[in-house]
PDB file of C-alpha atoms in Angstrom:
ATOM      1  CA  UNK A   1     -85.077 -32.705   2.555  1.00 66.00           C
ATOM      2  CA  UNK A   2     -82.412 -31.578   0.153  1.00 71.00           C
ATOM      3  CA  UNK A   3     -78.870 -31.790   0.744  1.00 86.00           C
ATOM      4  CA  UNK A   4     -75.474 -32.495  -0.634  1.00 90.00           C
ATOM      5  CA  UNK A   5     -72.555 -34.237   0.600  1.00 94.00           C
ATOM      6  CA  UNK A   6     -69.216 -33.389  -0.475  1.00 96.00           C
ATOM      7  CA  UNK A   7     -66.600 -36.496  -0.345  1.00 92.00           C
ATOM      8  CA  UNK A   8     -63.607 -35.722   1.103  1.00 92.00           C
ATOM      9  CA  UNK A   9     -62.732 -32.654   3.275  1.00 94.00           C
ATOM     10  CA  UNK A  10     -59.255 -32.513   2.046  1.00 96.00           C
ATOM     11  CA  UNK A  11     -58.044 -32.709  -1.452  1.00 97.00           C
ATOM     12  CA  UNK A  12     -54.663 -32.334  -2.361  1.00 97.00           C
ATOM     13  CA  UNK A  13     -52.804 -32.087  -6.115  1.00 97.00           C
ATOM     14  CA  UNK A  14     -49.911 -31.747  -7.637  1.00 97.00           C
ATOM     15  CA  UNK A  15     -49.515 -28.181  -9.949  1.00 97.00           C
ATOM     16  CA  UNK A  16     -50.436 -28.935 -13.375  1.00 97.00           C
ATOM     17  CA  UNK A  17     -52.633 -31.897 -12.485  1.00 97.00           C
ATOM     18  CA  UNK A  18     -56.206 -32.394 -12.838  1.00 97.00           C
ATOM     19  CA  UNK A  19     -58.807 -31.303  -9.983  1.00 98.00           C
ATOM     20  CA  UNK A  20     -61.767 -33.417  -9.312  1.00 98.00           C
ATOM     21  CA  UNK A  21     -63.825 -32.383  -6.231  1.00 98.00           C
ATOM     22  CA  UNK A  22     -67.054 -34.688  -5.476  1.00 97.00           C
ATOM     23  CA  UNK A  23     -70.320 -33.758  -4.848  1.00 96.00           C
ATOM     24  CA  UNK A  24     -73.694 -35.412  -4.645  1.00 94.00           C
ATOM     25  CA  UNK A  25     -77.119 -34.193  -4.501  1.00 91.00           C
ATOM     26  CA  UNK A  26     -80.192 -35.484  -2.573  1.00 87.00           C
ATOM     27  CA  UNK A  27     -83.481 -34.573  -4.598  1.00 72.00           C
ATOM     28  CA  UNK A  28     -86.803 -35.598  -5.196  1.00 65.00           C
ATOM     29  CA  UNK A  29     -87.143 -32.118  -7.342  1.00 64.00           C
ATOM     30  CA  UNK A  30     -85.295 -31.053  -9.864  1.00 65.00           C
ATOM     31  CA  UNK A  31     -82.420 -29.250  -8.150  1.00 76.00           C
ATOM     32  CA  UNK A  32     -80.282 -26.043  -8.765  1.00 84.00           C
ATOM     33  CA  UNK A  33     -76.665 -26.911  -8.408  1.00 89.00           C
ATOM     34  CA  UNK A  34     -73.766 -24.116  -7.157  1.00 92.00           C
ATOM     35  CA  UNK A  35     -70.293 -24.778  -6.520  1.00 96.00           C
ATOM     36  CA  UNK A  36     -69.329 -21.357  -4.531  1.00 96.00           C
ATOM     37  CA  UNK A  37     -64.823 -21.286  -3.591  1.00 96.00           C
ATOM     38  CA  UNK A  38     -63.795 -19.224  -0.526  1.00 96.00           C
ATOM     39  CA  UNK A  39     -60.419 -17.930  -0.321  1.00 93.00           C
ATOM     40  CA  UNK A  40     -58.598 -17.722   3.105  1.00 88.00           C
ATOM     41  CA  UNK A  41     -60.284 -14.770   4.922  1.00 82.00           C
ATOM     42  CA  UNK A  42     -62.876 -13.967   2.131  1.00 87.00           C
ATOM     43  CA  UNK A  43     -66.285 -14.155   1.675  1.00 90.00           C
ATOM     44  CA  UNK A  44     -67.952 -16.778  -1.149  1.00 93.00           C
ATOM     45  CA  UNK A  45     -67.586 -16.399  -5.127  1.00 93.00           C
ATOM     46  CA  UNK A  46     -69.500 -18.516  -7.162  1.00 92.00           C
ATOM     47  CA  UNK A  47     -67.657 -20.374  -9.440  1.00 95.00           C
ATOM     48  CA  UNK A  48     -70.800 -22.072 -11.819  1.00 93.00           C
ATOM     49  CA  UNK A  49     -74.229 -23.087 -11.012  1.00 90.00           C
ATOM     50  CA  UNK A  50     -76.632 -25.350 -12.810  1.00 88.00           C
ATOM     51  CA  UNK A  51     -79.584 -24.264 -14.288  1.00 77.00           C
ATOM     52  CA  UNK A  52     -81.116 -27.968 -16.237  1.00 75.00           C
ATOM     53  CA  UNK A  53     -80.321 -26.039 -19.566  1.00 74.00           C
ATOM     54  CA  UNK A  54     -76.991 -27.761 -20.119  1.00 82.00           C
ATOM     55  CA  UNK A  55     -75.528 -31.095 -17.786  1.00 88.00           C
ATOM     56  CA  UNK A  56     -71.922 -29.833 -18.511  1.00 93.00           C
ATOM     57  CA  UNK A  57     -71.176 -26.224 -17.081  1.00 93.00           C
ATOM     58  CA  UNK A  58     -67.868 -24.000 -17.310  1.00 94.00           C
ATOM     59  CA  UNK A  59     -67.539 -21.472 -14.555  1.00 93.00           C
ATOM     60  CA  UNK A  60     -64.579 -18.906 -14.204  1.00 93.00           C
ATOM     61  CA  UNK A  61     -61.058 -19.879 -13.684  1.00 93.00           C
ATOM     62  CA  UNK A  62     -61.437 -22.772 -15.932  1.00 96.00           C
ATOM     63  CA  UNK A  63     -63.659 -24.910 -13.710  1.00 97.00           C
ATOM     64  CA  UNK A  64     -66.354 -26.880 -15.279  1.00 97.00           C
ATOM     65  CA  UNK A  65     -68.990 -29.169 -13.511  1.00 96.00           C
ATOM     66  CA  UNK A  66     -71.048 -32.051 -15.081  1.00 94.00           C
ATOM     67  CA  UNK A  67     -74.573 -32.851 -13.898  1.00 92.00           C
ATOM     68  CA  UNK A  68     -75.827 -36.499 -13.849  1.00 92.00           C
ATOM     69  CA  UNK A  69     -78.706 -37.437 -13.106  1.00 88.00           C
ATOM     70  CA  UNK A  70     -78.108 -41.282 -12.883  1.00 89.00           C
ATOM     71  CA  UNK A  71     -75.684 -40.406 -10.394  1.00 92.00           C
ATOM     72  CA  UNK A  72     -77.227 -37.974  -8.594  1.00 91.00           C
ATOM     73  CA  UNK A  73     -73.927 -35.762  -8.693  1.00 93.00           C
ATOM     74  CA  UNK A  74     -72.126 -32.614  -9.920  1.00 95.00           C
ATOM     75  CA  UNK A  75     -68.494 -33.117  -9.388  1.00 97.00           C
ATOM     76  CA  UNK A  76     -65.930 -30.159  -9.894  1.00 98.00           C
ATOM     77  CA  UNK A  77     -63.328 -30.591 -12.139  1.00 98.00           C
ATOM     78  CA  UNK A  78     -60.215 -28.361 -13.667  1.00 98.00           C
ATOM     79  CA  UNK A  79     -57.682 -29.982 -16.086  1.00 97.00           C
ATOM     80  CA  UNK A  80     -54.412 -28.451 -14.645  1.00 97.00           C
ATOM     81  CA  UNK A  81     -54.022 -26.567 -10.934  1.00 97.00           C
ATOM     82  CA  UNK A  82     -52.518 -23.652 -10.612  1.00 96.00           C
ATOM     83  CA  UNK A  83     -51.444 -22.651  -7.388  1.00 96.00           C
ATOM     84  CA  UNK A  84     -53.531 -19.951  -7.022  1.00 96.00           C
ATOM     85  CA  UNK A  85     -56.663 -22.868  -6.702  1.00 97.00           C
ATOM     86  CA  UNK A  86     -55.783 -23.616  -3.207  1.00 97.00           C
ATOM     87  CA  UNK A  87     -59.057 -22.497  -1.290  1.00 97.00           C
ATOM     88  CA  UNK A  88     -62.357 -24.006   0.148  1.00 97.00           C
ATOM     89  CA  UNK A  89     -64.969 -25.210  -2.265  1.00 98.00           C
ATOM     90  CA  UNK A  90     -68.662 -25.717  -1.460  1.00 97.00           C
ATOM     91  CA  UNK A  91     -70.820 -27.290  -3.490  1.00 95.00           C
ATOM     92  CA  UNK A  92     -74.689 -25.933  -2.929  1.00 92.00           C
ATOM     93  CA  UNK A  93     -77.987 -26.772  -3.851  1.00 87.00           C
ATOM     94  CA  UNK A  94     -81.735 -24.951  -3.601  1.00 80.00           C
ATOM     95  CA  UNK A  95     -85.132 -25.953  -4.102  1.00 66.00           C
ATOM     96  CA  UNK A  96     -86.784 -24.279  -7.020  1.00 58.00           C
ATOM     97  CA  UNK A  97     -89.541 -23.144  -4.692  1.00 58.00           C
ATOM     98  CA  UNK A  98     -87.302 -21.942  -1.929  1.00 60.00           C
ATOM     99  CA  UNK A  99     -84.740 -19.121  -1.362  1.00 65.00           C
ATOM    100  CA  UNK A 100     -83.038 -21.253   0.755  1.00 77.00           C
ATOM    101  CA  UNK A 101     -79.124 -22.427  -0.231  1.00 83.00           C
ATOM    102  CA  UNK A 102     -77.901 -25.995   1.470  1.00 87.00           C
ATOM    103  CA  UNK A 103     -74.013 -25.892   1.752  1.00 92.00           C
ATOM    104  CA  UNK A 104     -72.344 -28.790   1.880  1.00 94.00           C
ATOM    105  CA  UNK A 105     -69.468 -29.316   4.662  1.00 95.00           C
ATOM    106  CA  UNK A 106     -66.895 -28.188   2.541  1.00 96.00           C
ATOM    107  CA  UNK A 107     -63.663 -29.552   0.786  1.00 97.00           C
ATOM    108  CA  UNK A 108     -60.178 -27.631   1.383  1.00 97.00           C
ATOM    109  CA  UNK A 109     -58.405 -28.204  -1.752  1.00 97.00           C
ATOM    110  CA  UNK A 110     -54.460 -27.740  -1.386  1.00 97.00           C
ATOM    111  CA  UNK A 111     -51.886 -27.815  -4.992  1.00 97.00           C
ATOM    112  CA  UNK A 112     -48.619 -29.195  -4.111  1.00 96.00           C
ATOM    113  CA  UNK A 113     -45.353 -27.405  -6.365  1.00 94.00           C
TER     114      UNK A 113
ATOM    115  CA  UNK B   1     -70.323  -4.306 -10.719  1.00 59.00           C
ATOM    116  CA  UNK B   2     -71.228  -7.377  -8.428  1.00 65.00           C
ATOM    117  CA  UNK B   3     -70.352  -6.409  -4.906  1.00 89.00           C
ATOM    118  CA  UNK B   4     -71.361  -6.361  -1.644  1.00 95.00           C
ATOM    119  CA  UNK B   5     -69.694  -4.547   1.294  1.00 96.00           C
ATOM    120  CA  UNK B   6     -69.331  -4.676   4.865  1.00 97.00           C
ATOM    121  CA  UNK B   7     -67.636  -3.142   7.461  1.00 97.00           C
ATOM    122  CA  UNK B   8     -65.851  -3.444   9.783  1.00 97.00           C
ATOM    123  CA  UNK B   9     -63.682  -6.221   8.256  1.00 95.00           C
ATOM    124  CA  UNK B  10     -62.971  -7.232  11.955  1.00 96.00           C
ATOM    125  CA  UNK B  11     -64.956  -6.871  15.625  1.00 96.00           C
ATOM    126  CA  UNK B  12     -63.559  -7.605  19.137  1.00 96.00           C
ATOM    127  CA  UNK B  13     -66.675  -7.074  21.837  1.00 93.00           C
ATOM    128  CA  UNK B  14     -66.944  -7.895  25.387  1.00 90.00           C
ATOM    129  CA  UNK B  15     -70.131  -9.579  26.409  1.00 89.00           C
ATOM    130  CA  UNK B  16     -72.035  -6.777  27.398  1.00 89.00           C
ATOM    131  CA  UNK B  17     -71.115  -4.500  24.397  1.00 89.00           C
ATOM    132  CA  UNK B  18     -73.518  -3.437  21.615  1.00 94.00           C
ATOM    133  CA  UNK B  19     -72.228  -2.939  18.180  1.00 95.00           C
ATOM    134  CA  UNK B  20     -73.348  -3.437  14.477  1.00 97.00           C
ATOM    135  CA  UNK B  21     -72.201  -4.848  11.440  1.00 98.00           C
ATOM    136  CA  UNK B  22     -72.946  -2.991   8.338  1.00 98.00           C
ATOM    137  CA  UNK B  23     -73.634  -4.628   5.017  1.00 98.00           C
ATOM    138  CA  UNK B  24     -74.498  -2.698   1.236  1.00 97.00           C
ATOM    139  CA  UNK B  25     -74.826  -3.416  -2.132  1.00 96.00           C
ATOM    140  CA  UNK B  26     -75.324  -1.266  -5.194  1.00 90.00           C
ATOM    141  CA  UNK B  27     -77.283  -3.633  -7.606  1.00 90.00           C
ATOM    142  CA  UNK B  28     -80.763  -3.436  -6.941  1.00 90.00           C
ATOM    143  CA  UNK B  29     -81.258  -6.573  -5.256  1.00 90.00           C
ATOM    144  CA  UNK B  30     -84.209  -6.739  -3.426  1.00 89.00           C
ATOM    145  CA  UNK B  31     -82.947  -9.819  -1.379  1.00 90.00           C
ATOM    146  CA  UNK B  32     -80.161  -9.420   1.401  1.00 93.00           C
ATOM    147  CA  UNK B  33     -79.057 -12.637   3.582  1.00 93.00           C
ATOM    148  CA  UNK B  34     -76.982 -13.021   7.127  1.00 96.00           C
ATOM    149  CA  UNK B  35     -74.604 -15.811   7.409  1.00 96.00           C
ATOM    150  CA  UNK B  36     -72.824 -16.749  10.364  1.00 97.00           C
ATOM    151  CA  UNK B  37     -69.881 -19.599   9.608  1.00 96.00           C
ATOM    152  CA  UNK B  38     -67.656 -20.875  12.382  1.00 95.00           C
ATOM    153  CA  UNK B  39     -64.197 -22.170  11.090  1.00 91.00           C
ATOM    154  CA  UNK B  40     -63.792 -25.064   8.846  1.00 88.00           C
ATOM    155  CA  UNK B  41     -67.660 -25.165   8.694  1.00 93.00           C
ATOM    156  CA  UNK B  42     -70.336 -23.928   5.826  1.00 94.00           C
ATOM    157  CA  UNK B  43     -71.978 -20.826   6.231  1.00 94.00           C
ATOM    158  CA  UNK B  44     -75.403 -21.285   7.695  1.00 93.00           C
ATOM    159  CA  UNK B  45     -78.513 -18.625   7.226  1.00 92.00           C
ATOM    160  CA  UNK B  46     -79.191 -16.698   9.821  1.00 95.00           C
ATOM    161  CA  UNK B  47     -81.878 -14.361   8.439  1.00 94.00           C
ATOM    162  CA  UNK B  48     -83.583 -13.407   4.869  1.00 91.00           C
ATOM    163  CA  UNK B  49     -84.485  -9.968   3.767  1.00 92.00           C
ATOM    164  CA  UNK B  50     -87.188  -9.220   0.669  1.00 88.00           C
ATOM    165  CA  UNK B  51     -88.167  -5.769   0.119  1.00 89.00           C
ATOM    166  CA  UNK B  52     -86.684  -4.738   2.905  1.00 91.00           C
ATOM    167  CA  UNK B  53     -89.158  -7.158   5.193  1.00 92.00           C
ATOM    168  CA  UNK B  54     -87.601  -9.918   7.255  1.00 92.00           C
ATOM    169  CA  UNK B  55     -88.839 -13.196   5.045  1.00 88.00           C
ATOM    170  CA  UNK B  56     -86.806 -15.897   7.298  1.00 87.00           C
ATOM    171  CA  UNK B  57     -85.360 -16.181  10.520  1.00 90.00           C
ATOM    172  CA  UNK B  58     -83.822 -19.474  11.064  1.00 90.00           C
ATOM    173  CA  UNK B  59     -84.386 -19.424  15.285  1.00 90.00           C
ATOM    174  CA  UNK B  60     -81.671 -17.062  15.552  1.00 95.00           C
ATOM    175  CA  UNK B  61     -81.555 -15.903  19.645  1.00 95.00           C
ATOM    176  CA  UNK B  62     -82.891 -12.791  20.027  1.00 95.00           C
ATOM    177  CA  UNK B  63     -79.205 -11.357  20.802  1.00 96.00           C
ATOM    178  CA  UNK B  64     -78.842 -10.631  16.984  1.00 97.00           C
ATOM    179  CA  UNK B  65     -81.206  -8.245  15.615  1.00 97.00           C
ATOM    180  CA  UNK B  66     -81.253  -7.621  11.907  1.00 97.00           C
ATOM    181  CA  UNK B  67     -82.605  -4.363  10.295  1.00 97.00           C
ATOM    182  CA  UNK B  68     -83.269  -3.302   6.538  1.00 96.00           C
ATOM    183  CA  UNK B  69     -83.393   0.240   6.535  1.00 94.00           C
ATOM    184  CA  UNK B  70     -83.511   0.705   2.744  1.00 92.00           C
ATOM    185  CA  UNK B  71     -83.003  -1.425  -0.093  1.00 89.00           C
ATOM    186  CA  UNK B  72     -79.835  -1.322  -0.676  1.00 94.00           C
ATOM    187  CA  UNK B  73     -78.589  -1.680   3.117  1.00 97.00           C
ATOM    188  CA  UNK B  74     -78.709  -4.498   6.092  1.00 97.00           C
ATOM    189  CA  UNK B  75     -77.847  -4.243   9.441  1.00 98.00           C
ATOM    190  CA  UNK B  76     -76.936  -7.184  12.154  1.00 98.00           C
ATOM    191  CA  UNK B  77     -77.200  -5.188  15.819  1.00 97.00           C
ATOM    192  CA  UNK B  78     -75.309  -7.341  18.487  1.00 96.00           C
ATOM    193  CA  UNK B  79     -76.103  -7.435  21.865  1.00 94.00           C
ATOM    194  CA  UNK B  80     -75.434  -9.477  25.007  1.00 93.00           C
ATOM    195  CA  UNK B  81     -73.157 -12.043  22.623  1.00 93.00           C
ATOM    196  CA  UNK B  82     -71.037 -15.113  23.731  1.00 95.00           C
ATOM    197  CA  UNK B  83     -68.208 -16.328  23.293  1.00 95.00           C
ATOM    198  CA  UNK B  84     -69.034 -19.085  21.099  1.00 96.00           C
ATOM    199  CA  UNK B  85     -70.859 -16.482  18.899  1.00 96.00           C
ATOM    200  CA  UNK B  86     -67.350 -15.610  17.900  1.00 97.00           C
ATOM    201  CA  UNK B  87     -67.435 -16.214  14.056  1.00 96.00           C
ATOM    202  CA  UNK B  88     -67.180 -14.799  10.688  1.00 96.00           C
ATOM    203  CA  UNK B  89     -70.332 -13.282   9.236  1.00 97.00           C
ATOM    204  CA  UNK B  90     -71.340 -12.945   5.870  1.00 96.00           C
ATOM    205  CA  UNK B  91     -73.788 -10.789   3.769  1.00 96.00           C
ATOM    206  CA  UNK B  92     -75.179 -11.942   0.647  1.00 94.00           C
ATOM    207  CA  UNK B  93     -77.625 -10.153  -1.797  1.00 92.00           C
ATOM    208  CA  UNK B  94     -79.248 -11.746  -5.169  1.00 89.00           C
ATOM    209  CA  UNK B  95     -81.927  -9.898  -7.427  1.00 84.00           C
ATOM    210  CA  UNK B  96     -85.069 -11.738  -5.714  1.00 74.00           C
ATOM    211  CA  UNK B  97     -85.920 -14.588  -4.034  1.00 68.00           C
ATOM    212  CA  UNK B  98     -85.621 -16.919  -6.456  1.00 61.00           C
ATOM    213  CA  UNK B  99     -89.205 -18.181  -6.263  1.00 57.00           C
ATOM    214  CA  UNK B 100     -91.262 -15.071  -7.132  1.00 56.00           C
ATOM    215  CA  UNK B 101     -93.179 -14.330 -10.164  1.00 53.00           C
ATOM    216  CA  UNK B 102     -90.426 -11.888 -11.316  1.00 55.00           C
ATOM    217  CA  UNK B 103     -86.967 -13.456 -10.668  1.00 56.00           C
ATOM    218  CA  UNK B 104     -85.542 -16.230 -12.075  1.00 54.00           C
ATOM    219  CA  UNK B 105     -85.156 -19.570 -10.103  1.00 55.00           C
ATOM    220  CA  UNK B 106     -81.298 -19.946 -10.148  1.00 56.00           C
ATOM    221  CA  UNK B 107     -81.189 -15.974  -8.709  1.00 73.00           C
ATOM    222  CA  UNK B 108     -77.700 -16.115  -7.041  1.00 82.00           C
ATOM    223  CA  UNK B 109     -76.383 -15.123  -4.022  1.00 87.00           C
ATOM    224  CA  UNK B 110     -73.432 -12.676  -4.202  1.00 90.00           C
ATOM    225  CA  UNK B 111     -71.299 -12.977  -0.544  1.00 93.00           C
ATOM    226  CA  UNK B 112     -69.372 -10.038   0.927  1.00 95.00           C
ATOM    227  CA  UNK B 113     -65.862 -10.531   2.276  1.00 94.00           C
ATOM    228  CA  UNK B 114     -67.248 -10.906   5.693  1.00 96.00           C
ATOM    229  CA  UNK B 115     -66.810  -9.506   9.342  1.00 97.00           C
ATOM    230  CA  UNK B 116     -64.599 -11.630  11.256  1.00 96.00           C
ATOM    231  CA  UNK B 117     -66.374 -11.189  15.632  1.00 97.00           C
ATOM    232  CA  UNK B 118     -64.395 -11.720  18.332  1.00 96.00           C
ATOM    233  CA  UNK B 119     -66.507 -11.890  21.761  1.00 95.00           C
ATOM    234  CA  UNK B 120     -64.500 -11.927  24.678  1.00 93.00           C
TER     235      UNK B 120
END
């Protein structure tokens, strides 16, 4: 079955530093990748998704995501935090034959000033 | 324009109230998705909506009763609920399925901003 597993629940950074928020895939198909971010008391917005056209992907608010294969992961990453990045981030995948989506269990990501 | 609505934003019910939550979108999706997430937890499906025709139900009780009316709206009917059904739920649409003929695989899933249920 497909899944992903996000490692670590809690992620905290300094302002200005660089975000890296883990995620790794279980597949024996080729898998479609989403990172979605929920802000307190909101609904989900999807920041990128992978689509097997390009391994590295740049979402909105300067978030990018690399796919690797060997690795079996599609970590998160944005050069410098802003405040404004503190939310929930979960990283998602889906079959290609299935409308299903798989969340992961989440990872809160705080910025320190 | 990428959004989904639904009202109300928040719900307190006793246990033997009936109420609805109310979900649109004004894209043309022909998919429409339930969510129920509990705090600090992922959202998990509840039900699946394709041309306005349930497609999955993933063993919700039969306390929650979806309905498509038309395209562009979906309804959650509540009835008899817990208290442990107390939980924010979410509406998502996308163009299709993701698997059909017509829609590409990677179809995503736009999320409303949820209704937030209380059951007393």
């Amino acid at each position: 079955a497909q899944s992903v597993t996000q490692l670590g629940s809690h992620v905290s950074v300094s302002e200005g530093a660089l975000v890296l928020l883990r995620c790794n895939y279980s597949s024996s198909v080729p898998p479609y990748l989403f990172w979605y971010v929920q802000y307190p008391n909101q609904g989900l917005q999807l920041l990128l998704k992978y689509t097997s056209a390009a391994t590295l992907v740049k979402g909105i608010n300067g978030f990018e995501a690399e796919f690797k294969k060997s690795e079996t992961s599609f970590h998160l990453t944005k050069p410098s935090a802003h405040m404004s990045d503190a939310a929930e981030y979960f990283c998602a995948v889906r079959r290609s034959s299935a409308s299903k989506i798989i969340f992961g269990s989440g990872t809160r990501l705080s910025i320190r000033p | 324009d990428t959004e989904v609505t639904q009202t109300p934003k928040h719900l307190v019910m006793g246990m033997t109230n009936k109420k609805s939550l109310k979900c649109e979108q004004h894209m043309g999706h022909r998919a429409m998705y339930w969510y129920k997430q509990k705090a600090k937890k992922p959202p998990e499906l509840m039900f699946v909506y394709s041309y306005e025709k349930l497609s999955i139900n993933e063993s919700v009780p039969s306390r929650f009763s979806p309905e498509c009316p038309n395209s562009s709206l979906l309804n959650l009917h509540l009835h008899a609920l817990q208290p442990e059904d107390s939980a924010l739920y979410l509406c998502a649409s996308s163009q299709g399925l993701g698997y059909d003929v017509y829609t590409p695989t990677t179809d995503t899933q736009y999320f409303g901003p949820g209704t937030r249920l209380t059951v007393l």
